[in-house]
Amino acid sequence: MTVLDDRIAMAESDNTRRLDEMFERLERMPVPEGYKVEIVGGVVYMAPQRDIHWETILEILWALEDHFGRRQARIFSDVRIDFPGHENGFCPDVAKIKTGAKKDDNGKWRYEDVEFVAEVISRGTARNDYEAKKAAYALAEVPVYLIADPYARRCRLFTKPKDGSYVTDTSIEYGGVVDMTSTHLGLTLGTADFPRD
């Protein structure tokens, strides 16, 4: 290992340790039921999970299960995954992990094994999804990132991460079809039944 490798490993270790401490504290706090909690750039965000939010998540989960099989794919909702950057402990609304991926030695999923993320916009945390989290997902080289926005009534599909940003950005109005057939996912996602706010 070089000195640079040692410094990177140490920084990642410190980052993980701080995130673990923060999440441990949050678990002891009386977080109201129905709230999603995650850490973006070292800042704790809590957002209420509304029925529109959950119904949209279900539509995405069902599409993935229909395509990949219920028992075949590792698909999660609101599970902590640490992403690159300063203290990014995200809990994506939907995350698909590569087939055959294993948890790390600390029992956590690795961001390197995430092949799809979907976030459903909440008013209070929309900026995170469109900016900080998008940047972290691109830096982590998550191949497909989907944002569903019930307020704007559209989806944004980001693909082809390169040098910390996404090369493609496609906007699809609700009612249309999100075409991911050109990605490794090879599926389409209808949005006609996505709830609107």
XYZ file of N, CA, C and O in Angstrom:
788
model
N 0.829 -1.188 0.000
C 0.000 0.000 0.000
C 0.870 1.246 0.000
O 1.872 1.317 0.673
N 0.412 2.237 -0.701
C 1.130 3.511 -0.708
C 0.614 4.378 0.430
O -0.405 4.072 1.056
N 1.286 5.463 0.668
C 0.849 6.407 1.697
C -0.539 6.937 1.344
O -1.414 7.065 2.201
N -0.786 7.228 0.057
C -2.089 7.719 -0.383
C -3.176 6.678 -0.114
O -4.249 7.009 0.395
N -2.897 5.402 -0.444
C -3.865 4.336 -0.166
C -4.174 4.252 1.319
O -5.331 4.065 1.721
N -3.134 4.370 2.149
C -3.324 4.335 3.596
C -4.215 5.483 4.063
O -5.096 5.299 4.895
N -3.986 6.681 3.524
C -4.794 7.849 3.923
C -6.248 7.693 3.495
O -7.154 8.040 4.242
N -6.463 7.183 2.286
C -7.832 6.969 1.804
C -8.532 5.947 2.679
O -9.670 6.146 3.103
N -7.864 4.838 2.971
C -8.451 3.794 3.814
C -8.771 4.340 5.203
O -9.825 4.039 5.777
N -7.873 5.156 5.765
C -8.098 5.741 7.072
C -9.289 6.704 7.048
O -10.131 6.695 7.942
N -9.386 7.523 6.015
C -10.500 8.472 5.894
C -11.822 7.726 5.775
O -12.814 8.096 6.406
N -11.843 6.658 4.960
C -13.071 5.868 4.813
C -13.446 5.205 6.126
O -14.616 5.142 6.497
N -12.449 4.720 6.856
C -12.688 4.086 8.148
C -13.265 5.088 9.145
O -14.220 4.794 9.857
N -12.687 6.297 9.206
C -13.195 7.342 10.098
C -14.612 7.742 9.719
O -15.462 7.946 10.577
N -14.859 7.854 8.415
C -16.178 8.213 7.911
C -17.212 7.176 8.359
O -18.278 7.524 8.867
N -16.884 5.903 8.181
C -17.792 4.816 8.565
C -18.014 4.818 10.072
O -19.145 4.654 10.536
N -16.959 5.013 10.833
C -17.072 5.023 12.291
C -17.997 6.155 12.744
O -18.864 5.959 13.595
N -17.837 7.348 12.175
C -18.702 8.474 12.540
C -20.162 8.196 12.152
O -21.073 8.494 12.919
N -20.361 7.629 10.973
C -21.727 7.293 10.554
C -22.344 6.260 11.486
O -23.512 6.373 11.875
N -21.568 5.249 11.865
C -22.072 4.231 12.797
C -22.493 4.877 14.115
O -23.563 4.572 14.652
N -21.656 5.771 14.633
C -21.976 6.455 15.886
C -23.249 7.287 15.750
O -24.113 7.278 16.634
N -23.369 7.996 14.637
C -24.559 8.829 14.430
C -25.821 7.983 14.343
O -26.844 8.309 14.953
N -25.758 6.886 13.587
C -26.942 6.023 13.460
C -27.279 5.345 14.782
O -28.461 5.155 15.110
N -26.265 4.981 15.565
C -26.531 4.396 16.884
C -27.279 5.386 17.774
O -28.216 5.017 18.474
N -26.884 6.641 17.741
C -27.583 7.672 18.518
C -29.022 7.831 18.028
O -29.952 7.981 18.818
N -29.175 7.842 16.705
C -30.520 7.997 16.145
C -31.437 6.843 16.543
O -32.626 7.042 16.782
N -30.871 5.642 16.622
C -31.674 4.483 17.013
C -32.161 4.590 18.448
O -33.204 4.036 18.803
N -31.432 5.309 19.287
C -31.831 5.479 20.688
C -32.800 6.647 20.868
O -33.413 6.790 21.926
N -32.914 7.484 19.836
C -33.800 8.649 19.928
C -35.234 8.249 19.589
O -35.458 7.297 18.842
N -36.188 8.997 20.110
C -37.588 8.703 19.793
C -37.988 9.287 18.420
O -38.715 10.275 18.336
N -37.491 8.673 17.344
C -37.858 9.130 16.001
C -39.327 8.762 15.779
O -39.720 7.616 15.983
N -40.142 9.709 15.383
C -41.563 9.420 15.189
C -41.775 8.329 14.142
O -41.066 8.267 13.141
N -42.741 7.480 14.411
C -43.069 6.427 13.455
C -43.534 7.061 12.152
O -44.201 8.089 12.146
N -43.142 6.445 11.039
C -43.527 6.965 9.742
C -42.560 7.988 9.175
O -42.849 8.609 8.160
N -41.417 8.173 9.827
C -40.406 9.094 9.341
C -39.197 8.318 8.838
O -38.783 7.334 9.451
N -38.650 8.768 7.741
C -37.418 8.215 7.204
C -36.272 9.082 7.697
O -36.361 10.306 7.667
N -35.213 8.429 8.168
C -34.056 9.152 8.673
C -32.830 8.705 7.894
O -32.596 7.513 7.714
N -32.057 9.677 7.422
C -30.789 9.366 6.772
C -29.826 10.517 6.981
O -30.205 11.592 7.441
N -28.572 10.256 6.648
C -27.525 11.253 6.847
C -26.930 11.598 5.491
O -26.447 10.720 4.776
N -27.018 12.865 5.144
C -26.513 13.356 3.863
C -25.477 14.429 4.159
O -25.808 15.466 4.725
N -24.235 14.140 3.809
C -23.163 15.105 4.051
C -22.984 15.438 5.516
O -22.662 16.571 5.864
N -23.221 14.469 6.394
C -23.050 14.679 7.828
C -24.235 15.339 8.507
O -24.207 15.573 9.715
N -25.294 15.640 7.769
C -26.484 16.276 8.325
C -27.610 15.247 8.378
O -27.849 14.523 7.411
N -28.295 15.187 9.525
C -29.402 14.250 9.704
C -30.677 14.858 9.127
O -31.030 16.002 9.445
N -31.349 14.084 8.277
C -32.621 14.519 7.697
C -33.705 13.534 8.102
O -33.508 12.320 8.032
N -34.848 14.082 8.509
C -36.024 13.269 8.796
C -37.147 13.781 7.916
O -37.415 14.985 7.885
N -37.783 12.859 7.210
C -38.896 13.252 6.344
C -40.062 12.306 6.572
O -39.863 11.089 6.660
N -41.274 12.839 6.670
C -42.433 11.958 6.851
C -42.685 11.142 5.592
O -42.530 11.638 4.475
N -43.023 9.894 5.791
C -43.358 9.015 4.675
C -44.873 9.056 4.499
O -45.615 8.518 5.311
N -45.302 9.681 3.429
C -46.726 9.799 3.153
C -47.184 8.638 2.288
O -46.376 7.936 1.687
N -48.487 8.446 2.204
C -49.020 7.335 1.417
C -48.612 7.433 -0.050
O -48.287 6.421 -0.679
N -48.568 8.636 -0.599
C -48.159 8.818 -1.990
C -46.721 8.339 -2.185
O -46.395 7.686 -3.180
N -45.898 8.626 -1.215
C -44.490 8.205 -1.245
C -44.409 6.674 -1.293
O -43.743 6.096 -2.151
N -45.103 6.029 -0.355
C -45.046 4.567 -0.261
C -45.675 3.909 -1.495
O -45.157 2.921 -2.008
N -46.779 4.426 -1.988
C -47.422 3.841 -3.170
C -46.499 3.906 -4.384
O -46.455 2.987 -5.199
N -45.739 4.982 -4.518
C -44.785 5.107 -5.622
C -43.656 4.092 -5.463
O -43.256 3.434 -6.426
N -43.151 3.963 -4.239
C -42.117 2.956 -3.970
C -42.622 1.570 -4.355
O -41.913 0.794 -5.003
N -43.856 1.255 -3.972
C -44.425 -0.062 -4.306
C -44.497 -0.289 -5.815
O -44.191 -1.389 -6.295
N -44.913 0.735 -6.562
C -44.983 0.599 -8.023
C -43.610 0.228 -8.594
O -43.492 -0.618 -9.479
N -42.562 0.857 -8.083
C -41.205 0.582 -8.561
C -40.773 -0.818 -8.128
O -40.225 -1.587 -8.933
N -41.032 -1.164 -6.859
C -40.684 -2.503 -6.368
C -41.386 -3.593 -7.183
O -40.765 -4.594 -7.557
N -42.674 -3.411 -7.422
C -43.424 -4.416 -8.183
C -42.859 -4.595 -9.584
O -42.742 -5.714 -10.083
N -42.497 -3.486 -10.232
C -41.922 -3.574 -11.585
C -40.616 -4.357 -11.559
O -40.367 -5.202 -12.439
N -39.775 -4.094 -10.567
C -38.513 -4.827 -10.448
C -38.757 -6.305 -10.161
O -38.122 -7.184 -10.747
N -39.685 -6.583 -9.250
C -40.003 -7.985 -8.933
C -40.596 -8.707 -10.133
O -40.268 -9.867 -10.387
N -41.487 -8.050 -10.866
C -42.072 -8.663 -12.062
C -40.991 -9.022 -13.075
O -41.060 -10.059 -13.727
N -40.008 -8.156 -13.201
C -38.953 -8.359 -14.196
C -37.901 -9.370 -13.735
O -37.503 -10.239 -14.509
N -37.453 -9.251 -12.489
C -36.353 -10.079 -12.013
C -36.789 -11.296 -11.209
O -35.992 -12.199 -10.983
N -38.031 -11.309 -10.776
C -38.502 -12.398 -9.921
C -38.423 -11.991 -8.466
O -37.444 -11.383 -8.034
N -39.442 -12.349 -7.739
C -39.535 -11.923 -6.344
C -38.381 -12.443 -5.499
O -37.840 -11.755 -4.668
N -38.006 -13.676 -5.689
C -36.962 -14.280 -4.857
C -35.571 -14.169 -5.473
O -34.581 -14.432 -4.818
N -35.485 -13.775 -6.737
C -34.200 -13.767 -7.436
C -33.372 -12.510 -7.163
O -32.157 -12.562 -7.083
N -34.034 -11.392 -7.060
C -33.317 -10.111 -6.955
C -33.232 -9.650 -5.510
O -34.150 -9.869 -4.724
N -32.143 -9.012 -5.188
C -32.000 -8.379 -3.876
C -32.439 -6.927 -4.040
O -31.688 -6.102 -4.562
N -33.656 -6.649 -3.587
C -34.232 -5.315 -3.700
C -34.621 -4.862 -2.306
O -35.305 -5.586 -1.577
N -34.173 -3.661 -1.928
C -34.417 -3.157 -0.589
C -35.062 -1.778 -0.627
O -34.935 -1.043 -1.605
N -35.711 -1.445 0.482
C -36.258 -0.106 0.666
C -35.856 0.378 2.054
O -36.007 -0.354 3.041
N -35.314 1.602 2.110
C -34.931 2.246 3.370
C -33.897 1.456 4.165
O -33.956 1.402 5.390
N -32.943 0.838 3.481
C -31.841 0.118 4.125
C -30.585 0.972 3.984
O -30.270 1.445 2.890
N -29.873 1.152 5.071
C -28.676 1.997 5.064
C -27.578 1.424 4.178
O -27.212 0.261 4.287
N -27.070 2.290 3.318
C -25.897 1.991 2.508
C -25.032 3.251 2.551
O -25.510 4.348 2.289
N -23.768 3.102 2.894
C -22.864 4.244 2.956
C -22.286 4.499 1.566
O -21.761 3.580 0.936
N -22.399 5.741 1.110
C -21.935 6.127 -0.212
C -20.737 7.065 -0.096
O -20.512 7.665 0.951
N -19.976 7.213 -1.187
C -18.803 8.096 -1.153
C -19.185 9.528 -0.791
O -20.301 9.975 -1.043
N -18.207 10.215 -0.233
C -18.418 11.592 0.187
C -18.382 11.669 1.695
O -18.285 10.661 2.390
N -18.490 12.868 2.192
C -18.417 13.108 3.633
C -19.694 12.656 4.325
O -20.761 13.234 4.113
N -19.606 11.608 5.120
C -20.699 11.117 5.962
C -22.029 11.012 5.217
O -23.005 11.669 5.548
N -22.047 10.140 4.211
C -23.248 9.880 3.431
C -23.806 8.498 3.774
O -23.446 7.505 3.161
N -24.662 8.440 4.759
C -25.350 7.204 5.126
C -26.768 7.269 4.601
O -27.683 7.692 5.300
N -26.940 6.874 3.342
C -28.256 6.992 2.695
C -29.094 5.748 2.966
O -28.577 4.647 3.130
N -30.405 5.945 2.920
C -31.379 4.864 3.005
C -32.279 5.005 1.779
O -33.387 5.548 1.872
N -31.811 4.552 0.605
C -32.578 4.775 -0.629
C -33.994 4.214 -0.537
O -34.227 3.183 0.099
N -34.922 4.904 -1.194
C -36.294 4.407 -1.234
C -36.343 3.028 -1.872
O -37.072 2.152 -1.412
N -35.563 2.831 -2.927
C -35.425 1.513 -3.562
C -33.967 1.355 -3.977
O -33.388 2.265 -4.573
N -33.400 0.213 -3.660
C -32.045 -0.103 -4.106
C -32.008 -1.555 -4.547
O -32.540 -2.430 -3.857
N -31.409 -1.792 -5.697
C -31.217 -3.154 -6.183
C -29.727 -3.463 -6.116
O -28.909 -2.707 -6.623
N -29.424 -4.572 -5.478
C -28.041 -5.007 -5.289
C -27.729 -6.089 -6.325
O -28.585 -6.911 -6.657
N -26.498 -6.108 -6.803
C -26.075 -7.112 -7.789
C -26.306 -8.527 -7.276
O -26.113 -8.812 -6.094
N -26.663 -9.408 -8.184
C -26.801 -10.816 -7.859
C -25.457 -11.353 -7.382
O -24.425 -11.070 -7.974
N -25.482 -12.104 -6.305
C -24.264 -12.693 -5.771
C -23.486 -11.794 -4.830
O -22.482 -12.217 -4.258
N -23.926 -10.555 -4.638
C -23.218 -9.634 -3.737
C -23.336 -10.122 -2.302
O -24.336 -10.721 -1.910
N -22.325 -9.841 -1.532
C -22.282 -10.223 -0.115
C -22.076 -8.968 0.729
O -21.453 -8.006 0.279
N -22.553 -9.010 1.953
C -22.322 -7.908 2.880
C -20.850 -7.864 3.256
O -20.145 -8.873 3.186
N -20.398 -6.687 3.694
C -18.994 -6.553 4.114
C -18.800 -7.183 5.494
O -19.741 -7.737 6.080
N -17.603 -7.079 6.024
C -17.273 -7.685 7.316
C -18.071 -7.084 8.471
O -18.167 -7.687 9.541
N -18.634 -5.895 8.280
C -19.445 -5.244 9.314
C -20.938 -5.486 9.127
O -21.756 -4.864 9.797
N -21.287 -6.364 8.167
C -22.697 -6.696 7.944
C -23.472 -5.656 7.165
O -24.696 -5.594 7.246
N -22.762 -4.835 6.370
C -23.426 -3.791 5.574
C -23.267 -4.076 4.084
O -22.275 -4.652 3.647
N -24.254 -3.626 3.323
C -24.155 -3.719 1.868
C -23.173 -2.675 1.376
O -23.127 -1.563 1.886
N -22.401 -3.031 0.370
C -21.393 -2.133 -0.190
C -21.993 -1.333 -1.344
O -22.711 -1.869 -2.169
N -21.657 -0.051 -1.413
C -22.184 0.780 -2.504
C -21.702 0.289 -3.861
O -22.373 0.485 -4.879
N -20.543 -0.373 -3.900
C -20.017 -0.892 -5.173
C -20.927 -1.960 -5.780
O -20.839 -2.241 -6.971
N -21.819 -2.538 -4.974
C -22.710 -3.589 -5.452
C -24.112 -3.085 -5.798
O -24.984 -3.865 -6.169
N -24.345 -1.787 -5.670
C -25.657 -1.210 -5.989
C -25.721 -0.974 -7.493
O -24.866 -0.312 -8.062
N -26.760 -1.528 -8.136
C -26.880 -1.343 -9.586
C -28.102 -0.523 -9.997
O -28.266 -0.209 -11.163
N -28.933 -0.161 -9.019
C -30.098 0.676 -9.312
C -30.540 1.341 -8.021
O -30.582 0.701 -6.969
N -30.860 2.618 -8.110
C -31.435 3.349 -6.982
C -32.608 4.162 -7.509
O -32.537 4.754 -8.588
N -33.686 4.190 -6.715
C -34.817 5.078 -6.995
C -35.114 5.870 -5.733
O -35.119 5.313 -4.633
N -35.335 7.146 -5.907
C -35.736 8.023 -4.807
C -37.060 8.677 -5.188
O -37.241 9.101 -6.331
N -37.982 8.727 -4.219
C -39.258 9.407 -4.404
C -39.167 10.718 -3.635
O -38.841 10.731 -2.444
N -39.446 11.795 -4.314
C -39.271 13.130 -3.747
C -40.221 13.382 -2.582
O -41.413 13.093 -2.653
N -39.664 13.935 -1.520
C -40.427 14.526 -0.419
C -40.114 16.015 -0.462
O -38.976 16.403 -0.758
N -41.084 16.828 -0.149
C -40.882 18.284 -0.263
C -39.652 18.765 0.505
O -38.864 19.544 0.003
N -39.482 18.304 1.727
C -38.412 18.811 2.573
C -37.017 18.344 2.205
O -36.035 18.952 2.609
N -36.908 17.251 1.438
C -35.581 16.706 1.121
C -35.338 16.579 -0.379
O -34.382 15.930 -0.798
N -36.161 17.210 -1.193
C -36.036 17.112 -2.657
C -34.656 17.547 -3.140
O -34.068 16.912 -4.023
N -34.136 18.596 -2.546
C -32.832 19.111 -2.980
C -31.744 18.038 -2.831
O -30.861 17.930 -3.678
N -31.810 17.251 -1.748
C -30.842 16.168 -1.564
C -30.883 15.188 -2.726
O -29.848 14.775 -3.247
N -32.096 14.782 -3.111
C -32.244 13.780 -4.171
C -31.732 14.294 -5.513
O -31.104 13.561 -6.267
N -31.996 15.561 -5.806
C -31.592 16.139 -7.086
C -30.130 16.595 -7.115
O -29.560 16.752 -8.187
N -29.541 16.818 -5.945
C -28.175 17.355 -5.923
C -27.186 16.437 -5.209
O -26.451 15.700 -5.862
N -27.150 16.482 -3.878
C -26.122 15.753 -3.117
C -26.159 14.246 -3.355
O -25.121 13.608 -3.566
N -27.353 13.669 -3.330
C -27.436 12.220 -3.509
C -27.142 11.824 -4.958
O -26.468 10.826 -5.206
N -27.614 12.625 -5.898
C -27.300 12.345 -7.298
C -25.789 12.363 -7.515
O -25.232 11.483 -8.183
N -25.113 13.331 -6.928
C -23.660 13.413 -7.063
C -22.977 12.204 -6.426
O -22.040 11.632 -6.998
N -23.445 11.799 -5.249
C -22.850 10.641 -4.571
C -23.104 9.354 -5.345
O -22.210 8.501 -5.466
N -24.310 9.196 -5.898
C -24.613 7.990 -6.690
C -23.744 7.951 -7.943
O -23.258 6.890 -8.342
N -23.548 9.085 -8.574
C -22.695 9.131 -9.766
C -21.249 8.816 -9.400
O -20.574 8.054 -10.101
N -20.770 9.391 -8.297
C -19.414 9.112 -7.838
C -19.233 7.626 -7.507
O -18.188 7.045 -7.764
N -20.279 7.015 -6.964
C -20.258 5.586 -6.638
C -20.443 4.716 -7.881
O -20.367 3.495 -7.804
N -20.712 5.375 -9.013
C -20.946 4.696 -10.288
C -22.144 3.755 -10.253
O -22.134 2.674 -10.824
N -23.224 4.208 -9.564
C -24.495 3.487 -9.631
C -24.992 3.672 -11.057
O -25.218 4.801 -11.498
N -25.145 2.582 -11.822
C -25.427 2.714 -13.257
C -26.766 3.370 -13.610
O -26.867 4.027 -14.636
N -27.784 3.178 -12.739
C -29.113 3.713 -13.047
C -29.683 4.360 -11.789
O -29.810 3.709 -10.747
N -30.023 5.646 -11.898
C -30.625 6.385 -10.797
C -31.921 7.010 -11.294
O -31.931 7.755 -12.270
N -33.013 6.689 -10.607
C -34.335 7.176 -10.984
C -34.903 8.043 -9.864
O -34.885 7.643 -8.705
N -35.397 9.216 -10.240
C -36.117 10.077 -9.300
C -37.575 10.130 -9.756
O -37.857 10.437 -10.913
N -38.484 9.819 -8.835
C -39.916 9.966 -9.092
C -40.395 11.160 -8.286
O -40.193 11.214 -7.065
N -41.002 12.120 -8.957
C -41.399 13.371 -8.317
C -42.917 13.562 -8.440
O -43.408 14.007 -9.480
N -43.674 13.218 -7.373
C -45.133 13.336 -7.445
C -45.638 14.774 -7.502
O -46.780 15.012 -7.869
N -44.791 15.753 -7.167
C -45.187 17.162 -7.213
C -45.035 17.710 -8.632
O -45.914 18.403 -9.129
N -43.918 17.386 -9.274
C -43.693 17.804 -10.665
C -44.371 16.840 -11.635
O -44.483 17.129 -12.819
N -44.788 15.677 -11.120
C -45.463 14.640 -11.918
C -44.597 14.169 -13.081
O -45.046 14.069 -14.216
N -43.337 13.897 -12.719
C -42.418 13.397 -13.729
C -41.327 12.580 -13.055
O -41.083 12.705 -11.856
N -40.692 11.743 -13.849
C -39.521 10.991 -13.422
C -38.313 11.553 -14.135
O -38.416 12.065 -15.251
N -37.162 11.434 -13.479
C -35.884 11.771 -14.112
C -35.030 10.514 -14.031
O -34.875 9.928 -12.952
N -34.510 10.099 -15.158
C -33.680 8.909 -15.236
C -32.259 9.327 -15.571
O -32.013 9.956 -16.602
N -31.338 8.973 -14.693
C -29.921 9.287 -14.877
C -29.167 7.982 -15.110
O -29.307 7.034 -14.334
N -28.375 7.943 -16.185
C -27.596 6.743 -16.493
C -26.195 7.141 -16.952
O -25.906 8.313 -17.171
N -25.360 6.148 -17.098
C -23.985 6.297 -17.589
C -23.156 7.237 -16.713
O -22.721 8.309 -17.151
N -22.890 6.826 -15.473
C -22.043 7.666 -14.621
C -20.618 7.727 -15.154
O -20.065 6.726 -15.613
N -20.053 8.924 -15.124
C -18.678 9.107 -15.588
C -18.073 10.313 -14.878
O -18.673 11.390 -14.870
N -16.933 10.109 -14.275
C -16.198 11.192 -13.619
C -17.053 11.969 -12.615
O -17.001 13.188 -12.536
N -17.879 11.265 -11.854
C -18.656 11.898 -10.789
C -19.931 12.581 -11.209
O -20.526 13.314 -10.420
N -20.385 12.348 -12.448
C -21.689 12.875 -12.862
C -22.312 11.891 -13.849
O -21.661 10.976 -14.323
N -23.582 12.112 -14.140
C -24.285 11.246 -15.091
C -24.263 11.872 -16.471
O -24.532 13.059 -16.633
N -23.967 11.055 -17.469
C -23.902 11.522 -18.848
C -25.309 11.749 -19.405
O -25.554 12.724 -20.102
N -26.244 10.836 -19.089
C -27.599 10.990 -19.628
C -28.587 11.369 -18.532
O -28.499 10.900 -17.399
N -29.524 12.218 -18.900
C -30.569 12.717 -18.009
C -31.835 12.794 -18.852
O -31.949 13.634 -19.750
N -32.776 11.890 -18.574
C -34.010 11.813 -19.351
C -35.199 12.126 -18.451
O -35.310 11.580 -17.354
N -36.087 12.994 -18.929
C -37.275 13.371 -18.175
C -38.497 12.695 -18.800
O -38.671 12.732 -20.019
N -39.335 12.076 -17.957
C -40.527 11.366 -18.416
C -41.723 11.847 -17.602
O -41.735 11.725 -16.374
N -42.707 12.423 -18.269
C -43.924 12.855 -17.589
C -44.678 11.641 -17.075
O -44.683 10.585 -17.718
N -45.330 11.772 -15.896
C -46.165 10.690 -15.378
C -47.210 10.320 -16.434
O -47.794 11.195 -17.069
N -47.406 9.058 -16.604
C -48.272 8.538 -17.642
C -47.445 7.900 -18.744
O -47.906 7.031 -19.462
N -46.198 8.325 -18.863
C -45.281 7.771 -19.855
C -44.571 6.533 -19.329
O -44.859 6.021 -18.242
N -43.634 6.050 -20.114
C -42.882 4.838 -19.777
C -41.408 5.203 -19.601
O -40.819 5.864 -20.459
N -40.834 4.777 -18.483
C -39.404 4.952 -18.246
C -38.714 3.768 -18.914
O -38.875 2.624 -18.496
N -37.979 4.050 -19.973
C -37.341 2.995 -20.760
C -35.913 2.776 -20.271
O -35.037 3.618 -20.450
N -35.715 1.624 -19.633
C -34.385 1.259 -19.144
C -33.855 0.035 -19.881
O -32.985 -0.665 -19.385
N -34.397 -0.206 -21.096
C -33.978 -1.386 -21.850
C -32.550 -1.263 -22.368
O -31.907 -2.277 -22.642
N -32.040 -0.048 -22.479
C -30.664 0.118 -22.950
C -29.649 -0.008 -21.800
O -28.454 0.051 -22.020
N -30.141 -0.183 -20.567
C -29.261 -0.384 -19.418
C -29.173 -1.881 -19.119
O -29.909 -2.689 -19.691
N -28.317 -2.236 -18.188
C -28.182 -3.637 -17.795
C -29.465 -4.184 -17.169
O -29.668 -5.387 -17.108
N -30.373 -3.290 -16.712
C -31.635 -3.741 -16.120
C -32.562 -4.342 -17.170
O -33.295 -5.277 -16.889
N -32.553 -3.757 -18.373
C -33.351 -4.286 -19.473
C -34.845 -4.295 -19.224
O -35.536 -5.232 -19.607
N -35.378 -3.251 -18.605
C -36.807 -3.228 -18.316
C -37.418 -1.875 -18.609
O -36.708 -0.883 -18.776
N -38.734 -1.869 -18.668
C -39.482 -0.610 -18.777
C -40.343 -0.466 -17.532
O -40.730 -1.460 -16.905
N -40.629 0.769 -17.184
C -41.422 1.062 -15.995
C -42.528 2.017 -16.385
O -42.270 3.177 -16.725
N -43.760 1.538 -16.354
C -44.900 2.394 -16.628
C -45.176 3.288 -15.444
O -45.057 2.856 -14.287
N -45.576 4.519 -15.696
C -45.830 5.469 -14.610
C -47.284 5.912 -14.549
O -47.630 6.809 -13.770
N -48.149 5.285 -15.341
C -49.555 5.703 -15.378
C -50.221 5.608 -14.014
O -51.091 6.419 -13.683
N -49.815 4.637 -13.209
C -50.432 4.450 -11.896
C -49.685 5.137 -10.761
O -50.036 4.968 -9.604
N -48.650 5.908 -11.079
C -47.924 6.625 -10.039
C -48.870 7.694 -9.450
O -49.471 8.465 -10.198
N -48.978 7.744 -8.126
C -49.836 8.771 -7.518
C -49.237 10.159 -7.695
O -48.036 10.329 -7.770
N -50.117 11.134 -7.758
C -49.713 12.521 -7.953
C -50.119 13.353 -6.748
O -51.098 13.052 -6.093
N -49.380 14.413 -6.502
C -49.736 15.314 -5.408
C -49.974 16.704 -5.972
O -49.369 17.131 -6.908
